PDB file of N, CA and C in Angstrom:
ATOM      1  N   UNK A1204       8.409 -22.816   8.066  1.00 53.00           N
ATOM      2  CA  UNK A1204       8.141 -21.420   7.774  1.00 53.00           C
ATOM      3  C   UNK A1204       8.779 -20.554   8.860  1.00 53.00           C
ATOM      4  N   UNK A1205       9.334 -19.412   8.456  1.00 58.00           N
ATOM      5  CA  UNK A1205      10.000 -18.551   9.432  1.00 58.00           C
ATOM      6  C   UNK A1205       8.990 -17.826  10.308  1.00 58.00           C
ATOM      7  N   UNK A1206       9.436 -17.430  11.495  1.00 63.00           N
ATOM      8  CA  UNK A1206       8.606 -16.709  12.449  1.00 63.00           C
ATOM      9  C   UNK A1206       8.826 -15.210  12.245  1.00 63.00           C
ATOM     10  N   UNK A1207       7.809 -14.444  11.761  1.00 61.00           N
ATOM     11  CA  UNK A1207       8.013 -13.026  11.473  1.00 61.00           C
ATOM     12  C   UNK A1207       8.202 -12.154  12.707  1.00 61.00           C
ATOM     13  N   UNK A1208       8.090 -12.732  13.904  1.00 60.00           N
ATOM     14  CA  UNK A1208       8.304 -11.935  15.110  1.00 60.00           C
ATOM     15  C   UNK A1208       9.741 -12.027  15.604  1.00 60.00           C
ATOM     16  N   UNK A1209      10.546 -12.922  15.023  1.00 59.00           N
ATOM     17  CA  UNK A1209      11.942 -13.048  15.430  1.00 59.00           C
ATOM     18  C   UNK A1209      12.730 -11.851  14.904  1.00 59.00           C
ATOM     19  N   UNK A1210      13.691 -11.384  15.700  1.00 61.00           N
ATOM     20  CA  UNK A1210      14.487 -10.218  15.345  1.00 61.00           C
ATOM     21  C   UNK A1210      15.897 -10.662  14.978  1.00 61.00           C
ATOM     22  N   UNK A1211      16.108 -11.006  13.708  1.00 65.00           N
ATOM     23  CA  UNK A1211      17.432 -11.348  13.226  1.00 65.00           C
ATOM     24  C   UNK A1211      17.672 -10.572  11.933  1.00 65.00           C
ATOM     25  N   UNK A1212      18.916 -10.202  11.644  1.00 74.00           N
ATOM     26  CA  UNK A1212      19.190  -9.437  10.436  1.00 74.00           C
ATOM     27  C   UNK A1212      18.818 -10.180   9.155  1.00 74.00           C
ATOM     28  N   UNK A1213      18.848 -11.499   9.187  1.00 81.00           N
ATOM     29  CA  UNK A1213      18.592 -12.290   7.994  1.00 81.00           C
ATOM     30  C   UNK A1213      17.102 -12.519   7.737  1.00 81.00           C
ATOM     31  N   UNK A1214      16.285 -12.399   8.758  1.00 89.00           N
ATOM     32  CA  UNK A1214      14.867 -12.703   8.645  1.00 89.00           C
ATOM     33  C   UNK A1214      14.018 -11.430   8.659  1.00 89.00           C
ATOM     34  N   UNK A1215      12.974 -11.392   7.836  1.00 89.00           N
ATOM     35  CA  UNK A1215      12.043 -10.261   7.938  1.00 89.00           C
ATOM     36  C   UNK A1215      11.403 -10.218   9.316  1.00 89.00           C
ATOM     37  N   UNK A1216      11.013  -9.050   9.745  1.00 92.00           N
ATOM     38  CA  UNK A1216      10.425  -8.837  11.056  1.00 92.00           C
ATOM     39  C   UNK A1216       9.052  -8.195  10.865  1.00 92.00           C
ATOM     40  N   UNK A1217       8.129  -8.496  11.734  1.00 93.00           N
ATOM     41  CA  UNK A1217       6.790  -7.913  11.686  1.00 93.00           C
ATOM     42  C   UNK A1217       6.828  -6.482  12.218  1.00 93.00           C
ATOM     43  N   UNK A1218       6.232  -5.551  11.485  1.00 93.00           N
ATOM     44  CA  UNK A1218       6.133  -4.150  11.897  1.00 93.00           C
ATOM     45  C   UNK A1218       4.687  -3.701  11.775  1.00 93.00           C
ATOM     46  N   UNK A1219       4.333  -2.695  12.541  1.00 93.00           N
ATOM     47  CA  UNK A1219       3.045  -2.028  12.393  1.00 93.00           C
ATOM     48  C   UNK A1219       3.333  -0.557  12.169  1.00 93.00           C
ATOM     49  N   UNK A1220       2.719   0.005  11.139  1.00 92.00           N
ATOM     50  CA  UNK A1220       2.842   1.426  10.856  1.00 92.00           C
ATOM     51  C   UNK A1220       1.473   2.033  11.099  1.00 92.00           C
ATOM     52  N   UNK A1221       1.420   3.042  11.967  1.00 91.00           N
ATOM     53  CA  UNK A1221       0.140   3.659  12.305  1.00 91.00           C
ATOM     54  C   UNK A1221       0.158   5.100  11.816  1.00 91.00           C
ATOM     55  N   UNK A1222      -0.887   5.497  11.108  1.00 93.00           N
ATOM     56  CA  UNK A1222      -1.013   6.856  10.600  1.00 93.00           C
ATOM     57  C   UNK A1222      -2.339   7.414  11.090  1.00 93.00           C
ATOM     58  N   UNK A1223      -2.281   8.520  11.795  1.00 94.00           N
ATOM     59  CA  UNK A1223      -3.497   9.202  12.236  1.00 94.00           C
ATOM     60  C   UNK A1223      -3.700  10.402  11.320  1.00 94.00           C
ATOM     61  N   UNK A1224      -4.926  10.608  10.871  1.00 94.00           N
ATOM     62  CA  UNK A1224      -5.191  11.744  10.008  1.00 94.00           C
ATOM     63  C   UNK A1224      -6.598  12.265  10.214  1.00 94.00           C
ATOM     64  N   UNK A1225      -6.760  13.524   9.881  1.00 95.00           N
ATOM     65  CA  UNK A1225      -8.075  14.160   9.886  1.00 95.00           C
ATOM     66  C   UNK A1225      -8.384  14.449   8.429  1.00 95.00           C
ATOM     67  N   UNK A1226      -9.423  13.822   7.888  1.00 96.00           N
ATOM     68  CA  UNK A1226      -9.717  13.931   6.467  1.00 96.00           C
ATOM     69  C   UNK A1226     -11.196  13.715   6.216  1.00 96.00           C
ATOM     70  N   UNK A1227     -11.631  14.125   5.042  1.00 97.00           N
ATOM     71  CA  UNK A1227     -12.986  13.798   4.609  1.00 97.00           C
ATOM     72  C   UNK A1227     -13.005  12.343   4.176  1.00 97.00           C
ATOM     73  N   UNK A1228     -14.175  11.795   3.971  1.00 96.00           N
ATOM     74  CA  UNK A1228     -14.291  10.408   3.507  1.00 96.00           C
ATOM     75  C   UNK A1228     -13.601  10.234   2.153  1.00 96.00           C
ATOM     76  N   UNK A1229     -13.766  11.202   1.262  1.00 97.00           N
ATOM     77  CA  UNK A1229     -13.126  11.112  -0.055  1.00 97.00           C
ATOM     78  C   UNK A1229     -11.605  11.187   0.048  1.00 97.00           C
ATOM     79  N   UNK A1230     -11.097  12.075   0.902  1.00 97.00           N
ATOM     80  CA  UNK A1230      -9.649  12.176   1.104  1.00 97.00           C
ATOM     81  C   UNK A1230      -9.099  10.878   1.694  1.00 97.00           C
ATOM     82  N   UNK A1231      -9.834  10.301   2.632  1.00 97.00           N
ATOM     83  CA  UNK A1231      -9.436   9.039   3.255  1.00 97.00           C
ATOM     84  C   UNK A1231      -9.333   7.938   2.204  1.00 97.00           C
ATOM     85  N   UNK A1232     -10.349   7.794   1.379  1.00 96.00           N
ATOM     86  CA  UNK A1232     -10.337   6.755   0.343  1.00 96.00           C
ATOM     87  C   UNK A1232      -9.185   6.953  -0.639  1.00 96.00           C
ATOM     88  N   UNK A1233      -8.942   8.194  -1.048  1.00 97.00           N
ATOM     89  CA  UNK A1233      -7.847   8.479  -1.973  1.00 97.00           C
ATOM     90  C   UNK A1233      -6.502   8.126  -1.341  1.00 97.00           C
ATOM     91  N   UNK A1234      -6.341   8.447  -0.069  1.00 96.00           N
ATOM     92  CA  UNK A1234      -5.096   8.130   0.623  1.00 96.00           C
ATOM     93  C   UNK A1234      -4.910   6.620   0.744  1.00 96.00           C
ATOM     94  N   UNK A1235      -5.958   5.908   1.087  1.00 95.00           N
ATOM     95  CA  UNK A1235      -5.863   4.445   1.192  1.00 95.00           C
ATOM     96  C   UNK A1235      -5.436   3.848  -0.154  1.00 95.00           C
ATOM     97  N   UNK A1236      -5.997   4.355  -1.243  1.00 94.00           N
ATOM     98  CA  UNK A1236      -5.617   3.867  -2.570  1.00 94.00           C
ATOM     99  C   UNK A1236      -4.134   4.134  -2.849  1.00 94.00           C
ATOM    100  N   UNK A1237      -3.653   5.302  -2.450  1.00 94.00           N
ATOM    101  CA  UNK A1237      -2.246   5.632  -2.669  1.00 94.00           C
ATOM    102  C   UNK A1237      -1.328   4.732  -1.847  1.00 94.00           C
ATOM    103  N   UNK A1238      -1.732   4.422  -0.627  1.00 94.00           N
ATOM    104  CA  UNK A1238      -0.922   3.536   0.219  1.00 94.00           C
ATOM    105  C   UNK A1238      -0.851   2.143  -0.408  1.00 94.00           C
ATOM    106  N   UNK A1239      -1.969   1.656  -0.915  1.00 91.00           N
ATOM    107  CA  UNK A1239      -1.971   0.351  -1.589  1.00 91.00           C
ATOM    108  C   UNK A1239      -1.011   0.376  -2.769  1.00 91.00           C
ATOM    109  N   UNK A1240      -1.018   1.468  -3.542  1.00 91.00           N
ATOM    110  CA  UNK A1240      -0.116   1.575  -4.693  1.00 91.00           C
ATOM    111  C   UNK A1240       1.350   1.566  -4.272  1.00 91.00           C
ATOM    112  N   UNK A1241       1.663   2.131  -3.117  1.00 92.00           N
ATOM    113  CA  UNK A1241       3.044   2.114  -2.609  1.00 92.00           C
ATOM    114  C   UNK A1241       3.427   0.701  -2.183  1.00 92.00           C
ATOM    115  N   UNK A1242       2.525   0.031  -1.477  1.00 91.00           N
ATOM    116  CA  UNK A1242       2.830  -1.312  -0.970  1.00 91.00           C
ATOM    117  C   UNK A1242       2.849  -2.360  -2.072  1.00 91.00           C
ATOM    118  N   UNK A1243       2.011  -2.179  -3.069  1.00 91.00           N
ATOM    119  CA  UNK A1243       1.916  -3.161  -4.160  1.00 91.00           C
ATOM    120  C   UNK A1243       1.758  -2.405  -5.480  1.00 91.00           C
ATOM    121  N   UNK A1244       2.863  -1.884  -6.019  1.00 85.00           N
ATOM    122  CA  UNK A1244       2.777  -1.074  -7.237  1.00 85.00           C
ATOM    123  C   UNK A1244       2.365  -1.862  -8.481  1.00 85.00           C
ATOM    124  N   UNK A1245       2.425  -3.192  -8.429  1.00 88.00           N
ATOM    125  CA  UNK A1245       2.024  -4.027  -9.558  1.00 88.00           C
ATOM    126  C   UNK A1245       0.951  -5.009  -9.097  1.00 88.00           C
ATOM    127  N   UNK A1246      -0.320  -4.560  -9.040  1.00 84.00           N
ATOM    128  CA  UNK A1246      -1.375  -5.438  -8.519  1.00 84.00           C
ATOM    129  C   UNK A1246      -1.618  -6.682  -9.367  1.00 84.00           C
ATOM    130  N   UNK A1247      -1.099  -6.715 -10.588  1.00 87.00           N
ATOM    131  CA  UNK A1247      -1.295  -7.880 -11.448  1.00 87.00           C
ATOM    132  C   UNK A1247      -0.181  -8.903 -11.360  1.00 87.00           C
ATOM    133  N   UNK A1248       0.730  -8.753 -10.385  1.00 90.00           N
ATOM    134  CA  UNK A1248       1.864  -9.681 -10.307  1.00 90.00           C
ATOM    135  C   UNK A1248       1.404 -11.089  -9.962  1.00 90.00           C
ATOM    136  N   UNK A1249       2.248 -12.055 -10.316  1.00 91.00           N
ATOM    137  CA  UNK A1249       1.975 -13.456  -9.981  1.00 91.00           C
ATOM    138  C   UNK A1249       2.385 -13.713  -8.538  1.00 91.00           C
ATOM    139  N   UNK A1250       1.586 -14.494  -7.847  1.00 89.00           N
ATOM    140  CA  UNK A1250       1.922 -14.888  -6.490  1.00 89.00           C
ATOM    141  C   UNK A1250       1.742 -13.771  -5.484  1.00 89.00           C
ATOM    142  N   UNK A1251       2.199 -14.022  -4.246  1.00 89.00           N
ATOM    143  CA  UNK A1251       2.045 -13.015  -3.180  1.00 89.00           C
ATOM    144  C   UNK A1251       2.973 -11.820  -3.411  1.00 89.00           C
ATOM    145  N   UNK A1252       2.689 -10.740  -2.729  1.00 89.00           N
ATOM    146  CA  UNK A1252       3.539  -9.547  -2.803  1.00 89.00           C
ATOM    147  C   UNK A1252       4.933  -9.880  -2.272  1.00 89.00           C
ATOM    148  N   UNK A1253       5.932  -9.191  -2.812  1.00 85.00           N
ATOM    149  CA  UNK A1253       7.311  -9.396  -2.367  1.00 85.00           C
ATOM    150  C   UNK A1253       7.436  -9.093  -0.879  1.00 85.00           C
ATOM    151  N   UNK A1254       6.767  -8.048  -0.414  1.00 86.00           N
ATOM    152  CA  UNK A1254       6.716  -7.720   1.006  1.00 86.00           C
ATOM    153  C   UNK A1254       5.279  -7.936   1.465  1.00 86.00           C
ATOM    154  N   UNK A1255       5.010  -9.028   2.213  1.00 90.00           N
ATOM    155  CA  UNK A1255       3.646  -9.298   2.666  1.00 90.00           C
ATOM    156  C   UNK A1255       3.115  -8.137   3.516  1.00 90.00           C
ATOM    157  N   UNK A1256       1.850  -7.793   3.330  1.00 92.00           N
ATOM    158  CA  UNK A1256       1.271  -6.676   4.063  1.00 92.00           C
ATOM    159  C   UNK A1256      -0.228  -6.870   4.231  1.00 92.00           C
ATOM    160  N   UNK A1257      -0.759  -6.176   5.180  1.00 93.00           N
ATOM    161  CA  UNK A1257      -2.196  -6.108   5.406  1.00 93.00           C
ATOM    162  C   UNK A1257      -2.517  -4.690   5.850  1.00 93.00           C
ATOM    163  N   UNK A1258      -3.718  -4.238   5.602  1.00 94.00           N
ATOM    164  CA  UNK A1258      -4.061  -2.861   5.952  1.00 94.00           C
ATOM    165  C   UNK A1258      -5.506  -2.812   6.419  1.00 94.00           C
ATOM    166  N   UNK A1259      -5.744  -1.995   7.430  1.00 93.00           N
ATOM    167  CA  UNK A1259      -7.113  -1.729   7.861  1.00 93.00           C
ATOM    168  C   UNK A1259      -7.192  -0.275   8.306  1.00 93.00           C
ATOM    169  N   UNK A1260      -8.393   0.236   8.298  1.00 95.00           N
ATOM    170  CA  UNK A1260      -8.617   1.617   8.696  1.00 95.00           C
ATOM    171  C   UNK A1260      -9.738   1.646   9.723  1.00 95.00           C
ATOM    172  N   UNK A1261      -9.590   2.497  10.728  1.00 94.00           N
ATOM    173  CA  UNK A1261     -10.575   2.581  11.796  1.00 94.00           C
ATOM    174  C   UNK A1261     -11.080   4.015  11.877  1.00 94.00           C
ATOM    175  N   UNK A1262     -12.388   4.179  11.880  1.00 94.00           N
ATOM    176  CA  UNK A1262     -12.995   5.495  12.055  1.00 94.00           C
ATOM    177  C   UNK A1262     -12.758   5.942  13.492  1.00 94.00           C
ATOM    178  N   UNK A1263     -12.254   7.147  13.664  1.00 94.00           N
ATOM    179  CA  UNK A1263     -11.948   7.664  14.995  1.00 94.00           C
ATOM    180  C   UNK A1263     -13.135   7.671  15.942  1.00 94.00           C
ATOM    181  N   UNK A1264     -14.363   7.729  15.395  1.00 94.00           N
ATOM    182  CA  UNK A1264     -15.548   7.713  16.252  1.00 94.00           C
ATOM    183  C   UNK A1264     -15.679   6.404  17.029  1.00 94.00           C
ATOM    184  N   UNK A1265     -15.029   5.344  16.538  1.00 96.00           N
ATOM    185  CA  UNK A1265     -15.128   4.049  17.220  1.00 96.00           C
ATOM    186  C   UNK A1265     -14.066   3.882  18.307  1.00 96.00           C
ATOM    187  N   UNK A1266     -13.164   4.851  18.433  1.00 96.00           N
ATOM    188  CA  UNK A1266     -12.098   4.764  19.419  1.00 96.00           C
ATOM    189  C   UNK A1266     -12.550   5.323  20.763  1.00 96.00           C
ATOM    190  N   UNK A1267     -11.870   4.908  21.807  1.00 97.00           N
ATOM    191  CA  UNK A1267     -12.143   5.475  23.131  1.00 97.00           C
ATOM    192  C   UNK A1267     -11.672   6.932  23.146  1.00 97.00           C
ATOM    193  N   UNK A1268     -12.165   7.695  24.110  1.00 97.00           N
ATOM    194  CA  UNK A1268     -11.740   9.087  24.239  1.00 97.00           C
ATOM    195  C   UNK A1268     -10.233   9.178  24.439  1.00 97.00           C
ATOM    196  N   UNK A1269      -9.697   8.256  25.208  1.00 97.00           N
ATOM    197  CA  UNK A1269      -8.251   8.239  25.460  1.00 97.00           C
ATOM    198  C   UNK A1269      -7.463   8.016  24.169  1.00 97.00           C
ATOM    199  N   UNK A1270      -7.899   7.038  23.361  1.00 96.00           N
ATOM    200  CA  UNK A1270      -7.215   6.766  22.094  1.00 96.00           C
ATOM    201  C   UNK A1270      -7.319   7.953  21.143  1.00 96.00           C
ATOM    202  N   UNK A1271      -8.501   8.567  21.082  1.00 96.00           N
ATOM    203  CA  UNK A1271      -8.689   9.743  20.223  1.00 96.00           C
ATOM    204  C   UNK A1271      -7.760  10.877  20.655  1.00 96.00           C
ATOM    205  N   UNK A1272      -7.715  11.147  21.950  1.00 96.00           N
ATOM    206  CA  UNK A1272      -6.843  12.220  22.444  1.00 96.00           C
ATOM    207  C   UNK A1272      -5.383  11.943  22.096  1.00 96.00           C
ATOM    208  N   UNK A1273      -4.951  10.705  22.247  1.00 95.00           N
ATOM    209  CA  UNK A1273      -3.555  10.356  21.950  1.00 95.00           C
ATOM    210  C   UNK A1273      -3.248  10.572  20.467  1.00 95.00           C
ATOM    211  N   UNK A1274      -4.142  10.162  19.597  1.00 95.00           N
ATOM    212  CA  UNK A1274      -3.917  10.357  18.161  1.00 95.00           C
ATOM    213  C   UNK A1274      -3.944  11.830  17.783  1.00 95.00           C
ATOM    214  N   UNK A1275      -4.879  12.579  18.356  1.00 95.00           N
ATOM    215  CA  UNK A1275      -4.943  14.014  18.066  1.00 95.00           C
ATOM    216  C   UNK A1275      -3.691  14.732  18.573  1.00 95.00           C
ATOM    217  N   UNK A1276      -3.145  14.278  19.694  1.00 94.00           N
ATOM    218  CA  UNK A1276      -1.895  14.845  20.199  1.00 94.00           C
ATOM    219  C   UNK A1276      -0.761  14.560  19.226  1.00 94.00           C
ATOM    220  N   UNK A1277      -0.693  13.340  18.702  1.00 93.00           N
ATOM    221  CA  UNK A1277       0.339  12.997  17.710  1.00 93.00           C
ATOM    222  C   UNK A1277       0.219  13.890  16.484  1.00 93.00           C
ATOM    223  N   UNK A1278      -1.013  14.118  16.027  1.00 94.00           N
ATOM    224  CA  UNK A1278      -1.226  14.977  14.859  1.00 94.00           C
ATOM    225  C   UNK A1278      -0.746  16.390  15.157  1.00 94.00           C
ATOM    226  N   UNK A1279      -1.093  16.911  16.327  1.00 94.00           N
ATOM    227  CA  UNK A1279      -0.684  18.268  16.692  1.00 94.00           C
ATOM    228  C   UNK A1279       0.830  18.378  16.791  1.00 94.00           C
ATOM    229  N   UNK A1280       1.482  17.344  17.313  1.00 93.00           N
ATOM    230  CA  UNK A1280       2.936  17.380  17.444  1.00 93.00           C
ATOM    231  C   UNK A1280       3.633  17.288  16.088  1.00 93.00           C
ATOM    232  N   UNK A1281       3.024  16.591  15.151  1.00 91.00           N
ATOM    233  CA  UNK A1281       3.589  16.436  13.817  1.00 91.00           C
ATOM    234  C   UNK A1281       3.305  17.656  12.941  1.00 91.00           C
ATOM    235  N   UNK A1282       2.203  18.348  13.222  1.00 89.00           N
ATOM    236  CA  UNK A1282       1.756  19.473  12.405  1.00 89.00           C
ATOM    237  C   UNK A1282       1.535  20.708  13.255  1.00 89.00           C
ATOM    238  N   UNK A1283       2.610  21.283  13.802  1.00 83.00           N
ATOM    239  CA  UNK A1283       2.423  22.469  14.641  1.00 83.00           C
ATOM    240  C   UNK A1283       1.878  23.636  13.820  1.00 83.00           C
ATOM    241  N   UNK A1284       1.134  24.477  14.475  1.00 77.00           N
ATOM    242  CA  UNK A1284       0.580  25.663  13.838  1.00 77.00           C
ATOM    243  C   UNK A1284       1.718  26.591  13.429  1.00 77.00           C
ATOM    244  N   UNK A1285       1.645  27.194  12.228  1.00 76.00           N
ATOM    245  CA  UNK A1285       2.709  28.116  11.806  1.00 76.00           C
ATOM    246  C   UNK A1285       2.836  29.328  12.735  1.00 76.00           C
ATOM    247  N   UNK A1286       1.754  29.651  13.448  1.00 69.00           N
ATOM    248  CA  UNK A1286       1.791  30.781  14.383  1.00 69.00           C
ATOM    249  C   UNK A1286       2.357  30.370  15.733  1.00 69.00           C
ATOM    250  N   UNK A1287       2.710  29.098  15.896  1.00 58.00           N
ATOM    251  CA  UNK A1287       3.264  28.631  17.155  1.00 58.00           C
ATOM    252  C   UNK A1287       2.200  28.274  18.175  1.00 58.00           C
ATOM    253  N   UNK A1288       0.963  28.153  17.727  1.00 50.00           N
ATOM    254  CA  UNK A1288      -0.144  27.841  18.637  1.00 50.00           C
ATOM    255  C   UNK A1288      -0.320  26.356  18.804  1.00 50.00           C
ATOM    256  N   UNK A1289      -1.543  25.968  19.059  1.00 47.00           N
ATOM    257  CA  UNK A1289      -1.886  24.584  19.388  1.00 47.00           C
ATOM    258  C   UNK A1289      -1.716  23.626  18.225  1.00 47.00           C
ATOM    259  N   UNK A1290      -1.799  24.077  17.009  1.00 46.00           N
ATOM    260  CA  UNK A1290      -1.744  23.172  15.858  1.00 46.00           C
ATOM    261  C   UNK A1290      -3.122  23.036  15.276  1.00 46.00           C
ATOM    262  N   UNK A1291      -3.190  22.401  14.127  1.00 50.00           N
ATOM    263  CA  UNK A1291      -4.470  22.304  13.432  1.00 50.00           C
ATOM    264  C   UNK A1291      -5.244  21.084  13.822  1.00 50.00           C
ATOM    265  N   UNK A1292      -6.484  21.063  13.364  1.00 49.00           N
ATOM    266  CA  UNK A1292      -7.289  19.861  13.511  1.00 49.00           C
ATOM    267  C   UNK A1292      -8.182  19.857  14.720  1.00 49.00           C
ATOM    268  N   UNK A1293      -8.978  18.807  14.794  1.00 48.00           N
ATOM    269  CA  UNK A1293      -9.949  18.579  15.853  1.00 48.00           C
ATOM    270  C   UNK A1293      -9.220  18.310  17.162  1.00 48.00           C
ATOM    271  N   UNK A1294      -9.723  18.868  18.251  1.00 43.00           N
ATOM    272  CA  UNK A1294      -9.057  18.643  19.534  1.00 43.00           C
ATOM    273  C   UNK A1294      -9.992  18.134  20.604  1.00 43.00           C
ATOM    274  N   UNK A1295     -11.289  18.155  20.393  1.00 42.00           N
ATOM    275  CA  UNK A1295     -12.229  17.687  21.426  1.00 42.00           C
ATOM    276  C   UNK A1295     -12.427  16.205  21.284  1.00 42.00           C
ATOM    277  N   UNK A1296     -12.732  15.526  22.368  1.00 40.00           N
ATOM    278  CA  UNK A1296     -12.990  14.103  22.243  1.00 40.00           C
ATOM    279  C   UNK A1296     -12.795  13.486  23.523  1.00 40.00           C
TER     280      UNK A1296
END
């Protein structure tokens, strides 16, 4: 079996995609469902997915203050305020 951590053009490589968001519980669930649909658009297919994947979600309340601040900074940098201010979303933590 191939090693997914090897970096060769011929072999798949292991990646992690991290998305930080501020959402309600319902918005979070809807987004998770949409991500699953992107990763596996045919849930009834035979055998494993063409691109193997796994997904988990972590409630920000379980993160350290440092981790929360870093994620909130990423959100602010990605979503600057239209008025040129600090940006939207929660900033305390």
